[in-house]
XYZ file of C-alpha atoms in Angstrom:
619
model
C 320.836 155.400 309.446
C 324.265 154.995 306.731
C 325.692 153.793 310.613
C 323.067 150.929 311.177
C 323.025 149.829 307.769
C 327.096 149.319 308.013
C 326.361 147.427 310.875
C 323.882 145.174 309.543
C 326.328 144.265 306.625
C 328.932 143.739 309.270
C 326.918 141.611 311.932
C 325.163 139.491 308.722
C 329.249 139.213 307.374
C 330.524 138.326 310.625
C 327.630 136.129 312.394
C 328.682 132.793 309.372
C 326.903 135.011 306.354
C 323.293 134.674 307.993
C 323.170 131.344 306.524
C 320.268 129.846 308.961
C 317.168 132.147 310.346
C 319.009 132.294 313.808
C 321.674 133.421 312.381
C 319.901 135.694 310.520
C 317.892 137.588 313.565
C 320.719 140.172 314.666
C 320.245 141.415 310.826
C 316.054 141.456 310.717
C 316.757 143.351 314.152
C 318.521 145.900 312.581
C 316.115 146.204 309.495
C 313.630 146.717 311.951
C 315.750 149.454 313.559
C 316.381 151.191 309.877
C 312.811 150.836 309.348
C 311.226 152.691 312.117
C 314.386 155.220 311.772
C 312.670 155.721 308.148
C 309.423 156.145 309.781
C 311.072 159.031 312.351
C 312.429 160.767 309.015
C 309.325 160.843 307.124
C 306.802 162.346 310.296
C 309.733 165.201 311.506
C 311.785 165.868 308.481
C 310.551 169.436 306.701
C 311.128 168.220 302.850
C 311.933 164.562 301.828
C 312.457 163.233 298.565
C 312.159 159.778 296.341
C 314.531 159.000 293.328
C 313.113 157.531 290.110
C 314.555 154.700 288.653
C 314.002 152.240 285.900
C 315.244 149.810 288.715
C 312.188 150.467 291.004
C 308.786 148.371 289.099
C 310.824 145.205 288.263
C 312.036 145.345 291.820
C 308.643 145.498 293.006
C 306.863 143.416 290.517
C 309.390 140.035 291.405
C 308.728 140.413 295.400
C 304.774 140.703 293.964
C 305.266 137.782 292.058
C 307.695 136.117 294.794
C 304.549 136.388 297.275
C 302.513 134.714 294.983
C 304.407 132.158 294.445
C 304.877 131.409 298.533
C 301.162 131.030 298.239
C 301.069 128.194 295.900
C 304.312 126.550 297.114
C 304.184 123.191 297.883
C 306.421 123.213 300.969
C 305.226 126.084 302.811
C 308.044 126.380 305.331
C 311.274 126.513 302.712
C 308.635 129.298 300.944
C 308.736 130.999 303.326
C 312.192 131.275 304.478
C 313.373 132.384 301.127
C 310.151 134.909 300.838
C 311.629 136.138 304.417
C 315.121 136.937 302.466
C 313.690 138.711 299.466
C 311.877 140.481 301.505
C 314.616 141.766 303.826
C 316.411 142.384 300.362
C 314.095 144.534 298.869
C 313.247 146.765 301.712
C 316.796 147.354 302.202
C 317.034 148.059 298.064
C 314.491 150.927 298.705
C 315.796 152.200 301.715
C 319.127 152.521 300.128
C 317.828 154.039 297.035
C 315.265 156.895 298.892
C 317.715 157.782 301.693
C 321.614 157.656 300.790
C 322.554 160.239 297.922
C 324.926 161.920 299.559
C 329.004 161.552 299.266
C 329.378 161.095 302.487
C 327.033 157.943 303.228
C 328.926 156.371 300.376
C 331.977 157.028 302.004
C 331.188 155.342 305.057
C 329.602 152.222 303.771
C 332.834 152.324 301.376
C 335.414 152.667 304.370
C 333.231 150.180 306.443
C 333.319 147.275 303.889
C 337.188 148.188 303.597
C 337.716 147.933 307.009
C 335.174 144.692 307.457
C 337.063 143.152 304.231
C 340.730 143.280 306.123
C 339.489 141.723 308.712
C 338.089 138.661 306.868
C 340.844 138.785 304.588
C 343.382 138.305 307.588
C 341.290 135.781 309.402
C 340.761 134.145 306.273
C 344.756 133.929 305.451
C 345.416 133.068 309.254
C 343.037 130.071 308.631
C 344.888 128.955 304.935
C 348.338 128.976 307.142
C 347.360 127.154 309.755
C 344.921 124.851 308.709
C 342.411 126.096 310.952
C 339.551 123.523 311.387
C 337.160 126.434 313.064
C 335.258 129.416 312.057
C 334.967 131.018 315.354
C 333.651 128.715 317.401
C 332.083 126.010 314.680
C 333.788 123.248 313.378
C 334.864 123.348 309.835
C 334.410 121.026 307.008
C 337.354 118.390 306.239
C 337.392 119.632 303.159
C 337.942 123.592 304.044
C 340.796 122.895 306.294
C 343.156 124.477 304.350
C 341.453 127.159 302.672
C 340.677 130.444 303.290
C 337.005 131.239 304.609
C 337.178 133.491 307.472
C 333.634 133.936 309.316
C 332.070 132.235 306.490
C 331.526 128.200 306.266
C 332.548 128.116 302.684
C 335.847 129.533 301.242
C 333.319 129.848 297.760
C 331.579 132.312 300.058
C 333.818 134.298 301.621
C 335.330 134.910 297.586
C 331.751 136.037 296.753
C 331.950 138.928 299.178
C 335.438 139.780 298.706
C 335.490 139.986 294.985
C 332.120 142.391 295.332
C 333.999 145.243 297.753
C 337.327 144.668 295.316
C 334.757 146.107 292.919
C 334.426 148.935 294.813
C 338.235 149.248 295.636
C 339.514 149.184 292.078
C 337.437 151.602 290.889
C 338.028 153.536 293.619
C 341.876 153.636 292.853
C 341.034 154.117 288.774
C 338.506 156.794 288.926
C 338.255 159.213 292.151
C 340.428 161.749 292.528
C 341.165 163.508 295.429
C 340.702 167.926 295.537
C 340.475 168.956 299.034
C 342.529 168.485 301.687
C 346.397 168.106 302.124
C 348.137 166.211 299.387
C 349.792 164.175 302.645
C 346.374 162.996 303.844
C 345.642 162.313 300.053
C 348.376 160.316 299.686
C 348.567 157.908 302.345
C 344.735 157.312 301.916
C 345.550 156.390 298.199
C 348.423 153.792 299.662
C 345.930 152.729 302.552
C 343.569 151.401 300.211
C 346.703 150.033 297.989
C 347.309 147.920 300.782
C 344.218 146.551 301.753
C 343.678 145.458 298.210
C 346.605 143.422 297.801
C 345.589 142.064 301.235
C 342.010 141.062 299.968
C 343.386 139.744 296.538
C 345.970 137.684 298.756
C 343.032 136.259 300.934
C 340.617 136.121 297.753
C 343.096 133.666 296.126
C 343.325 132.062 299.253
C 340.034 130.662 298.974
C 341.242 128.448 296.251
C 337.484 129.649 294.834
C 338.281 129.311 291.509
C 334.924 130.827 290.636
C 335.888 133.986 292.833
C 339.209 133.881 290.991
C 337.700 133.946 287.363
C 335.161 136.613 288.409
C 337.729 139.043 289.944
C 339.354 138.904 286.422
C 336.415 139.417 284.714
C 335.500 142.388 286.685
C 338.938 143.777 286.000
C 338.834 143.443 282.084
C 334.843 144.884 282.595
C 336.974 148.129 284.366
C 338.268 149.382 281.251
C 334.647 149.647 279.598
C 333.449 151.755 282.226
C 333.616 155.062 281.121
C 335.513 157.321 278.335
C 337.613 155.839 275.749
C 339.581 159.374 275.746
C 342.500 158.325 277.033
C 343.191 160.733 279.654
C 340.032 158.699 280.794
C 341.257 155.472 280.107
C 345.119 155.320 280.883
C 344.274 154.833 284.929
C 342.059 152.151 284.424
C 344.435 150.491 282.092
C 346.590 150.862 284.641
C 344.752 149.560 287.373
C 343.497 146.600 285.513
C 346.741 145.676 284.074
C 348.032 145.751 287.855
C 345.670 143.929 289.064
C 345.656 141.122 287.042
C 349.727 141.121 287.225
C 349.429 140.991 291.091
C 346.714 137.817 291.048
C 349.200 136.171 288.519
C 352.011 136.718 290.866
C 350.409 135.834 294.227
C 349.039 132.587 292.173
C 352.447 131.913 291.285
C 354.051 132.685 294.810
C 351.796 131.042 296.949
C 352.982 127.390 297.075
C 349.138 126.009 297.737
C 347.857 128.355 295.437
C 349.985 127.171 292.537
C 349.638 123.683 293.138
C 345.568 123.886 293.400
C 345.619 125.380 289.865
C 347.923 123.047 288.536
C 345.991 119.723 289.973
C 342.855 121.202 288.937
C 343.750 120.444 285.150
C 345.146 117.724 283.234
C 347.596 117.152 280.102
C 350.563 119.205 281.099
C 352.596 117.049 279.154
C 353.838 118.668 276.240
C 351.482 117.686 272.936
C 348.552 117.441 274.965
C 345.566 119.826 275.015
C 344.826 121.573 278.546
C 341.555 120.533 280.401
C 340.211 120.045 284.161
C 341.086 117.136 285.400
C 337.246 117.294 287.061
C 335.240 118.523 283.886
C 332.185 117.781 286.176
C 333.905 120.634 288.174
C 332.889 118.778 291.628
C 329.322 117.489 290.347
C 328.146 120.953 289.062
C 327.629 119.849 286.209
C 325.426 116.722 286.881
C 323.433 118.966 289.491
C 322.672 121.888 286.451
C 321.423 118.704 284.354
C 318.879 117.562 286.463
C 318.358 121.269 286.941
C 317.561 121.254 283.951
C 315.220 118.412 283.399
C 313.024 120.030 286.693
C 313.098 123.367 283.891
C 311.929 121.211 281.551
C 309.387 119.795 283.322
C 307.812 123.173 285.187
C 309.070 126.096 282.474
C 306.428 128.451 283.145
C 306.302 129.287 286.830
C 309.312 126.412 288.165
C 307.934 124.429 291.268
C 307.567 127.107 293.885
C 310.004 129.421 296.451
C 312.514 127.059 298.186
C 311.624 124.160 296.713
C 314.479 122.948 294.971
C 316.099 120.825 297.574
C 313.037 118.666 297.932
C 312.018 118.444 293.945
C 315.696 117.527 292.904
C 316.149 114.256 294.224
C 313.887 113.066 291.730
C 316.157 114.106 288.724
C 319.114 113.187 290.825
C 321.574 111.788 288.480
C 323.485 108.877 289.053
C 326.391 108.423 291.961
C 325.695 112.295 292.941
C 326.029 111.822 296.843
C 324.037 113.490 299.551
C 320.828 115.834 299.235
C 322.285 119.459 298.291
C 320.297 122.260 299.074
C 321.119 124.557 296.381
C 321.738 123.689 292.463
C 325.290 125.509 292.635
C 323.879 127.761 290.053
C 321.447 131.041 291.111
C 320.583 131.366 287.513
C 319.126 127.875 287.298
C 318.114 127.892 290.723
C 316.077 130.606 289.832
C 314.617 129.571 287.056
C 313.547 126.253 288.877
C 311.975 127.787 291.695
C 310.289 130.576 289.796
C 309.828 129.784 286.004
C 310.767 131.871 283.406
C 308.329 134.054 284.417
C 310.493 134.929 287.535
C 313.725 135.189 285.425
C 312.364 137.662 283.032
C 311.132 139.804 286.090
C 314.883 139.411 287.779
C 316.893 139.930 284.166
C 314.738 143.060 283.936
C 316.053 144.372 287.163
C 320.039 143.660 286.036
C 319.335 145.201 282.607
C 317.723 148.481 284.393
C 320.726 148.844 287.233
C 322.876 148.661 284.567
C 321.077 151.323 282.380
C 321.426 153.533 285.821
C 325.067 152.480 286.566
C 326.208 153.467 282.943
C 324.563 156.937 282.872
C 326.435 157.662 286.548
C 329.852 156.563 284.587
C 329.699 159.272 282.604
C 332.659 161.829 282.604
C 330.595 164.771 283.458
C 329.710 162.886 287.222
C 331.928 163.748 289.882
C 334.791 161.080 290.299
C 333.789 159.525 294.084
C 330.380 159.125 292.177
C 331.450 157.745 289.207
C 334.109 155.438 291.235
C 331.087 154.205 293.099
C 328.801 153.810 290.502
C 331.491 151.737 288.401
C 332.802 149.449 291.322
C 329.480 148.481 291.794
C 328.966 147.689 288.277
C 332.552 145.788 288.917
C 330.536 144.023 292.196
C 327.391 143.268 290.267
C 329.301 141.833 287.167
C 331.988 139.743 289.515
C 328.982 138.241 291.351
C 326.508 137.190 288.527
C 329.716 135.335 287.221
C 330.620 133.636 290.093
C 326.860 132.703 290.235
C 327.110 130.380 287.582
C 329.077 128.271 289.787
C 327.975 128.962 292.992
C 324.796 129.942 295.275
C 326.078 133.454 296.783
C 322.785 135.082 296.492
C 321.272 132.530 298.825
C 323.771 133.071 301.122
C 321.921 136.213 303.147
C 324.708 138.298 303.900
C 326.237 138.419 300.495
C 322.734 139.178 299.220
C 322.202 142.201 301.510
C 325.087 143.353 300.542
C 325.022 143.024 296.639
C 321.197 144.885 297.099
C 323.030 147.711 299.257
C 325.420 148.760 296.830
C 322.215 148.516 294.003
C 320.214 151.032 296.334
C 322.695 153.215 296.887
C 323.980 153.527 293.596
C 320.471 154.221 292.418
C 320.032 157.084 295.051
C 323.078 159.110 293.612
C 321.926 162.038 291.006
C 322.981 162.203 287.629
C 323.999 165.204 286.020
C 321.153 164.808 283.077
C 318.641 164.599 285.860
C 317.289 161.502 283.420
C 315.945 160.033 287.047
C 315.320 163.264 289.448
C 314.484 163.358 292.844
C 310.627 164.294 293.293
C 309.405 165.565 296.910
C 307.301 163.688 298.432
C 303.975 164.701 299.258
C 302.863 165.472 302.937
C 300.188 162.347 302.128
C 302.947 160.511 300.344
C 304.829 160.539 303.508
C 302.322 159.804 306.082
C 301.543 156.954 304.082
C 304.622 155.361 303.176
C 305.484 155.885 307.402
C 302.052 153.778 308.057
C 303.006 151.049 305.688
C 306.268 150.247 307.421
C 305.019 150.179 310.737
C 302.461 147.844 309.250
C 305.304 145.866 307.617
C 307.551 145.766 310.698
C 304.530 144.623 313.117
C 303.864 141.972 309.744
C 307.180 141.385 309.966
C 307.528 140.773 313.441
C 304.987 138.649 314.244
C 305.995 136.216 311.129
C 310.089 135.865 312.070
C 309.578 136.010 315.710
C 308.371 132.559 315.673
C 310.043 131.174 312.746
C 313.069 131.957 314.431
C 312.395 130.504 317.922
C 311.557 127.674 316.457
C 314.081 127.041 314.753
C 316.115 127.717 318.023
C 314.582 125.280 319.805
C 314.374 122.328 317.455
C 318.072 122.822 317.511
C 318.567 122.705 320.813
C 316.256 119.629 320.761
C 318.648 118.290 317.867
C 321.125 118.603 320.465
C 319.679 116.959 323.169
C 318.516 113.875 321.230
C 322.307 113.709 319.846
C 323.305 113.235 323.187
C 321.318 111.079 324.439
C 318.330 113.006 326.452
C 315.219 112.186 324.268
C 312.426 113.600 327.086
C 314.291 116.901 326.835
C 314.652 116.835 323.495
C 311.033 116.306 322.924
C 310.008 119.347 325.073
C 311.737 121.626 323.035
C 309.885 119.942 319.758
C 307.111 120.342 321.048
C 307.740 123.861 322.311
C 308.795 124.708 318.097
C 305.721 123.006 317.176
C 303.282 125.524 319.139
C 305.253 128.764 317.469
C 305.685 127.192 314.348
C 303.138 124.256 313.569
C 304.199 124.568 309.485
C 307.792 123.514 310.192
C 308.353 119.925 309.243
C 311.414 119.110 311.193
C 310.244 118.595 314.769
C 307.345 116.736 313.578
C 309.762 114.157 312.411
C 312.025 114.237 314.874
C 309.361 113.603 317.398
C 308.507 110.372 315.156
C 312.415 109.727 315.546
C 312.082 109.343 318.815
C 308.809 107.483 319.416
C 310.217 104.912 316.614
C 313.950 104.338 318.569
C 312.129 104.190 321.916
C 310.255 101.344 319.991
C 312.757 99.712 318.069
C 314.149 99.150 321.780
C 310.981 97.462 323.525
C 312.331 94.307 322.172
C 311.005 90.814 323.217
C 307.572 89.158 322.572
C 306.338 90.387 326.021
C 306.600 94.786 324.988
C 304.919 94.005 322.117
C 301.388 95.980 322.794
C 304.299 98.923 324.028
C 306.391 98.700 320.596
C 302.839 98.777 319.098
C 301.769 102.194 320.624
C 305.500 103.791 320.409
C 304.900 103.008 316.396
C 301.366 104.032 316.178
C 302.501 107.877 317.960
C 305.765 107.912 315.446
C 303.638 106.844 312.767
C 301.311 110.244 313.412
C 304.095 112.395 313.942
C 305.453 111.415 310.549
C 302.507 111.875 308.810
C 302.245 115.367 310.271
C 305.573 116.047 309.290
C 304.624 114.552 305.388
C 301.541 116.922 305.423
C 303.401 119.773 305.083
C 306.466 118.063 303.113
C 305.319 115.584 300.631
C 308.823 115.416 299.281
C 310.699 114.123 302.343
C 311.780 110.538 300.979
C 313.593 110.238 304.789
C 310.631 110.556 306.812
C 308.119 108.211 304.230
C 311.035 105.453 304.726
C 311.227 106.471 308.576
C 307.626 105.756 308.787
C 307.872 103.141 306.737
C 309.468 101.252 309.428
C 307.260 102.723 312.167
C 304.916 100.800 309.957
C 306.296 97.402 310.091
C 306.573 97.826 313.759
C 303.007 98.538 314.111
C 301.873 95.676 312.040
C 300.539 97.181 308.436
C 303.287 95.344 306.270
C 301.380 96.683 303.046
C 301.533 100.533 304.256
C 305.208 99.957 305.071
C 305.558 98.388 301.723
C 303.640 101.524 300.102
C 306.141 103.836 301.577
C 309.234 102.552 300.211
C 307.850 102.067 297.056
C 306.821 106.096 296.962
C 310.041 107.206 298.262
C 311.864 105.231 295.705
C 309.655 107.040 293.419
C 310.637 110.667 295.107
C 314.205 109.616 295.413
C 314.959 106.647 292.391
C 319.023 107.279 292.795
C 319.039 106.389 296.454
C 321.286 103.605 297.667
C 319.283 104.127 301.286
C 315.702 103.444 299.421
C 316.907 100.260 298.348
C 318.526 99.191 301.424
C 315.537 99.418 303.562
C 313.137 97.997 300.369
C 316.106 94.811 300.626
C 315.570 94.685 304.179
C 311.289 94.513 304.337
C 311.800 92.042 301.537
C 314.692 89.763 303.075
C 312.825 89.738 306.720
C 309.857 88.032 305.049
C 311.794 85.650 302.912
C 310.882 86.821 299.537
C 315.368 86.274 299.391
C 314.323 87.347 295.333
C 313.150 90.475 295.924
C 315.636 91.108 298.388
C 318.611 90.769 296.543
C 317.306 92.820 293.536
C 316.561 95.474 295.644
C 320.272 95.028 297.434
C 321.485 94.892 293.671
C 319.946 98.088 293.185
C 321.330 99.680 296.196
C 324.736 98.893 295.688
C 324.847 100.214 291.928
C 323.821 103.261 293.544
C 326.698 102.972 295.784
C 327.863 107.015 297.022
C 331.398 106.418 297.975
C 330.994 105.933 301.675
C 332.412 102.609 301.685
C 329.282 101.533 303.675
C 329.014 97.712 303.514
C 325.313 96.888 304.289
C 324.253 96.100 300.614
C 327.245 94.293 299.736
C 327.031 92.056 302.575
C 323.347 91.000 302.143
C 324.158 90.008 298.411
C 327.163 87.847 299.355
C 324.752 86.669 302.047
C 322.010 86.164 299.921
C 324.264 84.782 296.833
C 325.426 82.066 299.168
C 322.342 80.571 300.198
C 320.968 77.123 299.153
């Protein structure tokens, strides 16, 4: 079971961090695996036992209250992708925390993440020395060329898991000490995981995540109040601390790219004047928590439902913020968005009790490997909820999984008070539990099995229409649609296609053809809308199916609500300038081109500017 679990954390790690349900399968596959495992354990083993924890209700009461909420979520589909990953999260939790109390599963999920965290940590330097413009076999972003991010997308990412299993790594070197076996073996095990933390601090900085940098500092001040203040207790994780913040200083200072990242990322270097970022928006953060924010403000109690963020914000969008981001850059506000403060109460509950546990385990009269454990992943946990002010790593799947692992198996491990024993489970207890996860697994099963093929398919549809084979394409929407009929996307991109293949029947003789092309577009974007209200793209898609059908007033209607979604949109305004400008109101036209270009994104994209010269220079 400790084997499969390693394995999940690697393939979820290694497969882009499980970002998209595709990805995402290999790891549900090998849940499911645990989980019938479980099952095997609890019908054929003689005596089993569950650990108590202060951890356990708050865990349980958010996924209760995370269920509810996919119930009353306006956009059923992102709901339920997210209620998919807190799912997965909390059965691995309680897996962790029921079946791994002994020394040596910790030591092989510790020696796994070691060995996984080299290998990132070399792929990811490989990639800051060359410039790599892959992970694997995807194209990276312009803008990650030349940073570290090995198998993840974003460097940001990649520092989120590497600064959780330095957690484990420093207090492995401050705290356990070695009794049995040869001093030799000792030894070089002790300089083995020496060296592969230097490597991971090396790749860690590499990231030029200057969230994961701050973090890893913070977890290495957070070291030395982790235990005894006696200072036979304290004096090696001075030590260790002090060393490891020397070593980031110097690798920041002897890295060339490094150095010069930290020194363009403030301003006033100039002697007399006072140190600040040269970005105090710190890359539009800071305009994304305000309008955070304002959606707080404006849904306090129980935020606007699971997933939902992505689709809500672009009405508090602030001004010349580009693009549609799906995340807030932020868990804490993302969390209070999507759940209320009903949902962060639950989740600030569950820190404050694995905490409570972690602390009791640091106690000097634990053995060392458990105390090391328990304190690196006090380290982890504390390293993480910092970098989550300016990041999204627990929406990133694998990062998630892994955080919850080192929660559940920390939990599991016994403390010397016996404050949370280990009660045997009940002949009926077992049975029971055992039916409820083959219930769960067949539940869970028949919901991700689709979800998940769909998802497959409208990408390979994606494909298809990129290149040019719309019949194709359409077959495989319509192949998503039957597994999945709440997903939005093929829905509209089956009204993409009807409305192009219109757009094309040009000429007064097609136009009873361009009519029905419009009229089949028009329903497939209204099935799509159904189930997203908040898609501003597909009302302004069908907008035009609209005019191409006829109904000038229902085209009309649709701009006007998706400027109301969407009020910061330069691409609103453009197609409310274009309805106006094709029927002559030249007025109307250029105020809504006006409009559009203050909105202006950056993308040097000319279409506004040239209708309002056009406009400005006619009689």
């Amino acid at each position: 079971m400790v084997l499969t679990m390693a394995l999940s954390l690697c393939t979820g790690t290694i497969l882009f961090g499980a970002v998209t349900i595709r990805l995402a399968v290999p790891v549900y596959c090998l849940a499911l695996v645990l989980a019938l495992l479980w099952v095997a354990k609890l019908f054929f083993a003689e005596t089993l036992f569950w650990k108590k924890s202060p951890m356990h209700w708050p865990v349980i009461v958010f996924f209760a209250y995370a269920v509810i909420r996919y119930f009353t979520s306006p956009i059923e589909y992102d709901a339920r992708g997210e209620l998919f990953q807190i799912g997965l999260c909390v059965f691995i939790y309680f897996l962790s925390a029921f079946n791994f109390n002994r020394p040596a599963d910790r030591n092989v999920l510790f020696m796994c993440l070691l060995m996984l965290g080299l290998g990132e940590s070399a792929y990811g330097l490989w990639q800051f020395a060359t410039r790599s413009p892959t992970v694997l076999i995807w194209e990276r972003p312009d803008q990650y060329f030349h940073r570290a991010g090995g198998t993840y997308i974003c460097p940001n990412h990649l520092g989120g898991f590497l600064e959780m299993v330095l957690g484990l790594i420093i207090a492995r070197l401050a705290i356990h000490r070695t009794t049995r076996g040869p001093v030799q073996q000792s030894v070089l095990h002790k300089i083995f995981v020496v060296y592969a933390a230097v490597v991971l601090v090396a790749a860690l900085l590499a990231t030029l995540s200057r969230a994961s940098w701050f973090s890893l500092t913070v977890g290495l001040v957070m070291l030395l109040f982790w235990g005894s203040w006696r200072w036979q207790s304290l004096r090696p994780r001075l030590v260790v601390a002090g060393i490891g913040l020397a070593l980031i200083a110097l690798l920041a200072f002897k890295i060339e790219r490094v150095r010069g990242y930290i020194q363009t990322t403030f301003s006033g270097e100039k002697p007399g004047q006072t140190m600040s970022f040269k970005d105090p928006t710190l890359g539009s953060r800071t305009k994304l928590w305000a309008a955070t924010v304002s959606m707080i403000r404006d849904h306090p109690g129980f935020g606007t439902g699971g997933g939902s963020w992505e689709w809500i914000y672009p009405k508090y969008r602030p001004k010349k913020v580009p693009a549609n981001p799906e995340f807030a850059h932020n868990d804490y506000l993302n969390l209070l968005s999507d759940y209320g403060a009903v949902g962060f109460v639950i989740m600030l509950a569950v820190i404050v009790a694995f905490y409570r546990h972690a602390a009791l385990l640091a106690k000097p009269d634990n053995p060392s490997e458990a105390r090391a454990f328990a304190v690196g992943t006090g380290i982890a946990v504390t390293a993480i909820l910092m970098h989550s002010w300016f990041d999204f790593n627990l929406h990133i799947l694998a990062n998630a999984l892994l955080l919850t692992t080192l929660m559940g198996f920390t939990v599991a491990m016994e403390d010397p008070q016996h404050k949370f024993p280990r009660v045997q489970l009940s002949q009926r207890a077992r049975y029971s539990l055992a039916v409820g996860l083959v219930l769960l697994c067949a539940l869970a099963v028949n919901f991700v099995r689709p979800t998940a093929l769909a998802y497959h398919y409208t990408s390979k549809a994606n494909n298809y229409k990129s290149h040019g084979y719309p019949d194709e394409a359409l077959d495989y929407y319509q192949r998503a649609i039957r597994l999945d009929p709440k997903y939005p996307q093929p829905h509209a991109k089956i009204g993409d296609i009807y409305r192009t293949r219109g757009e094309w029947r040009a000429g007064a003789g097609r136009e009873q053809e361009r009519r029905q092309l419009a009229e089949k577009a028009i329903a497939a974007y209204q099935r799509a809308l159904s189930l997203n209200p908040y898609d501003s793209e597909a009302l302004l898609r069908q907008g035009r199916a609209f005019e191409m059908a006829g109904n000038d007033d229902q085209a009309l209607l649709n701009y006007q609500r998706a400027s109301v979604l969407d009020p910061e949109s330069p691409v609103v305004y453009q197609y409310l300038g274009r309805y106006y400008r094709l029927r002559g109101d030249d007025k109307n036209a250029e105020q809504a081109y006006q409009k559009s270009a203050e909105r202006d994104w950056g993308y040097d994209d000319p279409v506004s500017w040239i209708n309002l010269e056009e406009l400005k220079q006619r009689p």
